[in-house]
Structures are given as C-alpha cells and as structure tokens.
mmCIF file of C-alpha atoms in Angstrom:
data_model
loop_
_atom_site.group_PDB
_atom_site.id
_atom_site.type_symbol
_atom_site.label_atom_id
_atom_site.label_comp_id
_atom_site.label_asym_id
_atom_site.label_seq_id
_atom_site.Cartn_x
_atom_site.Cartn_y
_atom_site.Cartn_z
ATOM 1 C CA GLY A 232 5.282 -8.024 14.953
ATOM 2 C CA LEU A 233 8.902 -8.103 13.834
ATOM 3 C CA GLY A 234 10.358 -7.416 17.260
ATOM 4 C CA GLY A 235 11.667 -3.982 16.195
ATOM 5 C CA LYS A 236 13.545 -5.387 13.003
ATOM 6 C CA LYS A 237 12.764 -3.236 10.115
ATOM 7 C CA GLU A 238 13.009 -4.820 6.701
ATOM 8 C CA ASP A 239 14.050 -2.177 4.025
ATOM 9 C CA LEU A 240 11.366 -2.261 1.396
ATOM 10 C CA GLY A 241 12.307 1.040 -0.083
ATOM 11 C CA LYS A 242 13.730 -0.306 -3.403
ATOM 12 C CA ILE A 243 10.714 -2.255 -4.463
ATOM 13 C CA PRO A 244 9.359 -1.263 -7.943
ATOM 14 C CA VAL A 245 5.717 -0.191 -7.575
ATOM 15 C CA ARG A 246 3.135 -0.700 -10.021
ATOM 16 C CA GLN A 247 1.030 2.515 -10.553
ATOM 17 C CA ASN A 248 -0.353 2.437 -14.226
ATOM 18 C CA LEU A 249 -3.642 0.673 -13.270
ATOM 19 C CA ASN A 250 -5.737 1.885 -16.254
ATOM 20 C CA GLU A 251 -8.378 -0.280 -17.443
ATOM 21 C CA THR A 252 -8.221 0.205 -21.099
ATOM 22 C CA VAL A 253 -5.401 0.104 -23.650
ATOM 23 C CA PHE A 254 -5.726 1.306 -27.099
ATOM 24 C CA PHE A 255 -3.282 0.844 -29.803
ATOM 25 C CA TYR A 256 -3.091 0.872 -33.706
ATOM 26 C CA PRO A 257 -0.551 -2.019 -34.526
ATOM 27 C CA ASN A 258 -0.865 -1.523 -38.355
ATOM 28 C CA LEU A 259 0.424 -5.144 -38.707
ATOM 29 C CA LEU A 260 1.029 -7.220 -41.959
ATOM 30 C CA THR A 261 1.056 -10.916 -42.321
ATOM 31 C CA ASP A 262 4.134 -12.983 -43.168
ATOM 32 C CA LYS A 263 4.122 -15.443 -46.010
ATOM 33 C CA ASP A 264 2.177 -17.937 -43.993
ATOM 34 C CA GLY A 265 -0.500 -15.467 -43.086
ATOM 35 C CA ASN A 266 0.699 -15.129 -39.444
ATOM 36 C CA VAL A 267 1.063 -11.896 -37.435
ATOM 37 C CA THR A 268 3.165 -11.234 -34.374
ATOM 38 C CA PHE A 269 3.355 -8.213 -32.411
ATOM 39 C CA GLU A 270 4.068 -6.655 -28.863
ATOM 40 C CA PHE A 271 2.480 -4.052 -26.893
ATOM 41 C CA THR A 272 2.857 -2.655 -23.377
ATOM 42 C CA SER A 273 0.260 -3.571 -20.987
ATOM 43 C CA PRO A 274 -0.862 -1.373 -17.920
ATOM 44 C CA GLU A 275 0.429 -2.822 -14.628
ATOM 45 C CA ALA A 276 -2.965 -3.998 -13.221
ATOM 46 C CA LEU A 277 -2.673 -7.924 -12.593
ATOM 47 C CA THR A 278 -5.990 -8.964 -14.000
ATOM 48 C CA GLN A 279 -7.628 -10.626 -16.864
ATOM 49 C CA TRP A 280 -7.988 -8.590 -20.160
ATOM 50 C CA LYS A 281 -10.420 -9.021 -23.077
ATOM 51 C CA LEU A 282 -8.124 -8.674 -26.056
ATOM 52 C CA MET A 283 -10.270 -7.588 -29.288
ATOM 53 C CA PHE A 284 -8.722 -7.594 -32.858
ATOM 54 C CA LEU A 285 -10.204 -6.202 -36.029
ATOM 55 C CA ALA A 286 -8.676 -7.255 -39.191
ATOM 56 C CA HIS A 287 -9.695 -6.078 -42.567
ATOM 57 C CA THR A 288 -8.239 -6.461 -46.114
ATOM 58 C CA LYS A 289 -7.851 -3.909 -49.062
ATOM 59 C CA ASP A 290 -11.192 -5.165 -50.596
ATOM 60 C CA ALA A 291 -13.076 -4.610 -47.553
ATOM 61 C CA ARG A 292 -13.393 -7.972 -45.950
ATOM 62 C CA SER A 293 -13.079 -8.086 -42.240
ATOM 63 C CA ALA A 294 -12.680 -10.469 -39.327
ATOM 64 C CA VAL A 295 -12.977 -9.950 -35.497
ATOM 65 C CA LEU A 296 -11.082 -11.975 -32.845
ATOM 66 C CA GLU A 297 -11.554 -11.800 -29.004
ATOM 67 C CA LYS A 298 -9.104 -13.382 -26.790
ATOM 68 C CA ASP A 299 -8.774 -13.517 -22.786
ATOM 69 C CA VAL A 300 -5.325 -12.625 -21.612
ATOM 70 C CA LEU A 301 -4.059 -12.682 -18.015
ATOM 71 C CA THR A 302 -1.284 -10.473 -16.495
ATOM 72 C CA GLN A 303 0.000 -12.066 -13.358
ATOM 73 C CA LYS A 304 3.092 -12.284 -11.229
ATOM 74 C CA GLU A 305 4.587 -15.108 -9.237
ATOM 75 C CA PHE A 306 4.013 -13.128 -6.113
ATOM 76 C CA SER A 307 1.586 -10.037 -6.044
ATOM 77 C CA VAL A 308 -0.152 -7.528 -3.720
ATOM 78 C CA THR A 309 -3.744 -6.637 -4.474
ATOM 79 C CA PRO A 310 -4.800 -3.774 -2.185
ATOM 80 C CA ASN A 311 -8.367 -3.188 -1.508
ATOM 81 C CA TYR A 312 -8.478 0.660 -1.871
ATOM 82 C CA PRO A 313 -11.485 2.725 -0.825
ATOM 83 C CA ARG A 314 -12.840 5.027 -3.582
ATOM 84 C CA PHE A 315 -12.241 8.078 -1.269
ATOM 85 C CA LEU A 316 -12.007 8.763 2.302
ATOM 86 C CA ARG A 317 -13.353 11.461 4.530
ATOM 87 C CA GLU A 318 -11.639 13.412 7.401
ATOM 88 C CA GLY A 319 -11.998 11.304 10.712
ATOM 89 C CA ASP A 320 -12.620 7.972 8.977
ATOM 90 C CA GLU A 321 -11.342 4.951 10.938
ATOM 91 C CA LEU A 322 -10.883 1.924 8.498
ATOM 92 C CA ASN A 323 -9.264 -1.433 8.216
ATOM 93 C CA LEU A 324 -7.205 -1.214 4.961
ATOM 94 C CA GLN A 325 -6.657 -4.497 3.599
ATOM 95 C CA SER A 326 -4.376 -6.112 0.866
ATOM 96 C CA LYS A 327 -4.536 -9.698 -0.354
ATOM 97 C CA LEU A 328 -1.165 -11.237 -1.086
ATOM 98 C CA SER A 329 -0.947 -14.157 -3.584
ATOM 99 C CA SER A 330 1.692 -16.575 -4.487
ATOM 100 C CA LEU A 331 1.790 -18.705 -7.653
ATOM 101 C CA VAL A 332 5.204 -20.362 -6.328
ATOM 102 C CA SER A 333 5.159 -23.936 -5.317
ATOM 103 C CA GLN A 334 6.981 -23.379 -1.961
ATOM 104 C CA LYS A 335 6.129 -21.550 1.433
ATOM 105 C CA LEU A 336 6.880 -17.927 1.401
ATOM 106 C CA ASN A 337 7.562 -15.794 4.634
ATOM 107 C CA GLY A 338 8.089 -11.990 4.344
ATOM 108 C CA THR A 339 7.030 -8.542 5.191
ATOM 109 C CA ALA A 340 4.259 -6.303 3.797
ATOM 110 C CA GLN A 341 4.389 -2.531 4.300
ATOM 111 C CA LEU A 342 2.021 0.461 4.147
ATOM 112 C CA GLN A 343 3.069 3.966 3.397
ATOM 113 C CA ILE A 344 0.812 6.898 3.050
ATOM 114 C CA LEU A 345 2.289 9.716 0.957
ATOM 115 C CA ASP A 346 1.131 13.166 0.380
ATOM 116 C CA ALA A 347 -0.068 13.215 -3.277
ATOM 117 C CA PHE A 348 1.453 16.643 -3.973
ATOM 118 C CA THR A 349 4.757 16.495 -2.330
ATOM 119 C CA ASN A 350 5.351 12.778 -2.047
ATOM 120 C CA GLU A 351 6.398 13.200 1.488
ATOM 121 C CA ASP A 352 5.613 10.243 3.783
ATOM 122 C CA ILE A 353 2.860 11.104 6.112
ATOM 123 C CA SER A 354 2.058 7.660 7.562
ATOM 124 C CA GLY A 355 2.665 9.147 10.966
ATOM 125 C CA LYS A 356 -0.538 11.291 10.936
ATOM 126 C CA PHE A 357 -2.835 8.186 10.394
ATOM 127 C CA ASN A 358 -2.486 6.457 13.907
ATOM 128 C CA LEU A 359 -0.988 3.418 12.330
ATOM 129 C CA ASN A 360 -0.149 0.969 14.809
ATOM 130 C CA GLU A 361 2.588 -0.770 12.672
ATOM 131 C CA ILE A 362 3.828 0.098 9.197
ATOM 132 C CA GLN A 363 5.131 -3.330 8.618
ATOM 133 C CA LYS A 364 3.544 -6.624 9.021
ATOM 134 C CA ALA A 365 4.938 -9.965 8.686
ATOM 135 C CA PHE A 366 3.130 -12.802 6.688
ATOM 136 C CA SER A 367 3.485 -16.407 5.618
ATOM 137 C CA LEU A 368 1.983 -17.927 2.507
ATOM 138 C CA ALA A 369 1.393 -21.526 1.906
ATOM 139 C CA GLU A 370 2.523 -22.753 -1.529
ATOM 140 C CA ASN A 371 0.296 -21.198 -4.311
ATOM 141 C CA GLY A 372 -1.559 -19.558 -1.346
ATOM 142 C CA ASN A 373 -3.368 -16.319 -0.548
ATOM 143 C CA GLU A 374 -3.270 -14.239 2.780
ATOM 144 C CA VAL A 375 -4.688 -11.033 3.774
ATOM 145 C CA VAL A 376 -2.711 -8.352 5.768
ATOM 146 C CA ASN A 377 -4.565 -5.259 7.215
ATOM 147 C CA TRP A 378 -3.766 -2.007 8.895
ATOM 148 C CA LYS A 379 -5.988 0.140 10.927
ATOM 149 C CA LEU A 380 -5.835 3.785 10.444
ATOM 150 C CA LYS A 381 -7.532 6.958 11.143
ATOM 151 C CA VAL A 382 -7.582 9.827 8.629
ATOM 152 C CA PRO A 383 -6.441 13.137 9.915
ATOM 153 C CA ASN A 384 -8.112 16.538 9.193
ATOM 154 C CA ASP A 385 -5.332 18.208 7.405
ATOM 155 C CA VAL A 386 -4.841 16.382 4.192
ATOM 156 C CA SER A 387 -6.638 16.346 0.967
ATOM 157 C CA SER A 388 -5.077 13.899 -1.371
ATOM 158 C CA ILE A 389 -2.921 10.934 -0.584
ATOM 159 C CA ILE A 390 -1.245 8.075 -2.119
ATOM 160 C CA ILE A 391 -1.735 4.732 -0.603
ATOM 161 C CA LYS A 392 1.396 2.568 -1.228
ATOM 162 C CA ILE A 393 1.680 -1.179 -0.319
ATOM 163 C CA VAL A 394 4.821 -3.273 -1.028
ATOM 164 C CA ALA A 395 5.790 -6.680 0.124
ATOM 165 C CA LYS A 396 8.763 -8.905 -0.099
ATOM 166 C CA ALA A 397 9.360 -12.675 0.535
ATOM 167 C CA GLY A 398 12.716 -13.877 -0.229
ATOM 168 C CA THR A 399 13.527 -13.159 -3.945
ATOM 169 C CA PHE A 400 9.990 -12.164 -4.627
ATOM 170 C CA SER A 401 8.522 -8.768 -4.419
ATOM 171 C CA ASP A 402 5.663 -6.588 -5.505
ATOM 172 C CA GLY A 403 4.207 -3.279 -4.790
ATOM 173 C CA GLU A 404 1.229 -1.075 -5.962
ATOM 174 C CA GLN A 405 0.127 2.568 -5.292
ATOM 175 C CA LYS A 406 -2.915 4.612 -6.062
ATOM 176 C CA ALA A 407 -3.954 8.250 -5.305
ATOM 177 C CA ILE A 408 -7.014 8.565 -3.197
ATOM 178 C CA ALA A 409 -8.968 11.846 -2.320
ATOM 179 C CA VAL A 410 -9.626 12.777 1.147
ATOM 180 C CA LEU A 411 -12.901 14.743 1.365
ATOM 181 C CA PRO A 412 -13.577 17.357 4.133
ATOM 182 C CA ASN A 413 -16.253 16.563 6.771
ATOM 183 C CA ARG A 414 -17.988 19.924 6.103
ATOM 184 C CA MET A 415 -21.263 19.484 4.352
ATOM 185 C CA LEU A 416 -21.796 21.757 1.539
ATOM 186 C CA VAL A 417 -25.520 22.967 1.667
ATOM 187 C CA THR A 418 -27.229 24.818 -0.992
ATOM 188 C CA ASP A 419 -30.602 26.371 -0.699
ATOM 189 C CA ALA A 420 -32.451 27.392 -3.753
ATOM 190 C CA VAL A 421 -35.113 30.131 -3.323
ATOM 191 C CA PRO A 422 -37.447 31.288 -6.169
ATOM 192 C CA ILE A 423 -37.526 35.033 -6.748
ATOM 193 C CA PHE A 424 -40.159 36.672 -8.813
ATOM 194 C CA VAL A 425 -39.285 39.889 -10.674
ATOM 195 C CA LYS A 426 -41.639 41.811 -12.649
ATOM 196 C CA GLU A 427 -40.711 43.329 -15.962
ATOM 197 C CA GLY A 428 -38.975 46.392 -15.772
ATOM 198 C CA GLN A 429 -38.118 46.269 -11.899
#
C-alpha cells in the first residue's frame, strides 16, 4: 500500500475513443514526384492497425496498398474490461502497465468506477479494498495491477476508469460497461388454437 499517502491522479487525460475502425476520404493528389502526404486522427486505442489505401486515376487504373501501423505510448495502461457485469458479481479487475522507457519506473495506478449517467464517482459501492496501487516497472517492462471488487445491486451502467502515473509519464483509459440485473427473464410460449369466426 501507500501508507495513506494519496497521489492526485485527477488531471491525467483519459483515452476513451476506442473505436476499432476509422474511415476517411482523403481526396489526395500527388505532388510533382508522385508522392502523397496526409494526416488523419486515429482513435485512442493503443494497438496495431491495418491501413488500407485505394488509389485510382481518371482513366480507371487502380492500385491497392496495405500497411501495418502501430499506435503506442512510452507508458500505457491496458485494462482487461469485462464485456458486461451482473449484480452481485465478484471479480478481479486487471490492467496491464507497459513501459517502452529504458529506465525503471515507479508509480501509482488508480481505479475509479463512475455512474455512466451522472459521472459521479461510485467506487465506494464496489467493496474496493484500495483505489490506488503502487507499482514498479523494469526498463521496457510490463506489470499487472489488479483490484478485487463486488458489483452492487443498484447500478445499471458504469464507467471503468483506470489511470496511472510514473514520474513524468502518465496514461489513462475508460470504457462504459453494462451491469445486468440478476433477475432472469423467463418467457413461456403456449400455442392457442382458435377456429375461424370464434
């Protein structure tokens, strides 16, 4: 633990546009040497992308190009989100911390659970033993931090927000997760025969 000393991680920007597809019409023209340069905004997921280009000339000749592109940060958090939760679930929520820095990093990771509708911090309802965890990363190393939590009965949609800071490096990611009620919905189908005119 941190011996009661709380690190302030409230100002860390959080990545939340985790779309898996980007689509854009660059409408590009070549320069005199036949080269094309352009920029586009990528979603904030730190992952490998397959970039696909389709080019064509006015007389209908075309070419296709595929490239792999990596979006990464020197220091990053990669939460392992559940697809959904049920009321009463107990789980071990994990996040990987990764460093591409050639020095050891010591820092603090923090889990917050927000109400998806009001953005209010409701971490206290989830039986969290500690919200902040200390970690240390070897140079270019990975580490896993985990939090034990229990899902209460009175929430329907939450945002899981994990941020971490080590010296001048920081990262954060958040995602909305549905909480399903524990009541089972049972539908019974019964055939009913009705004669014409009844």
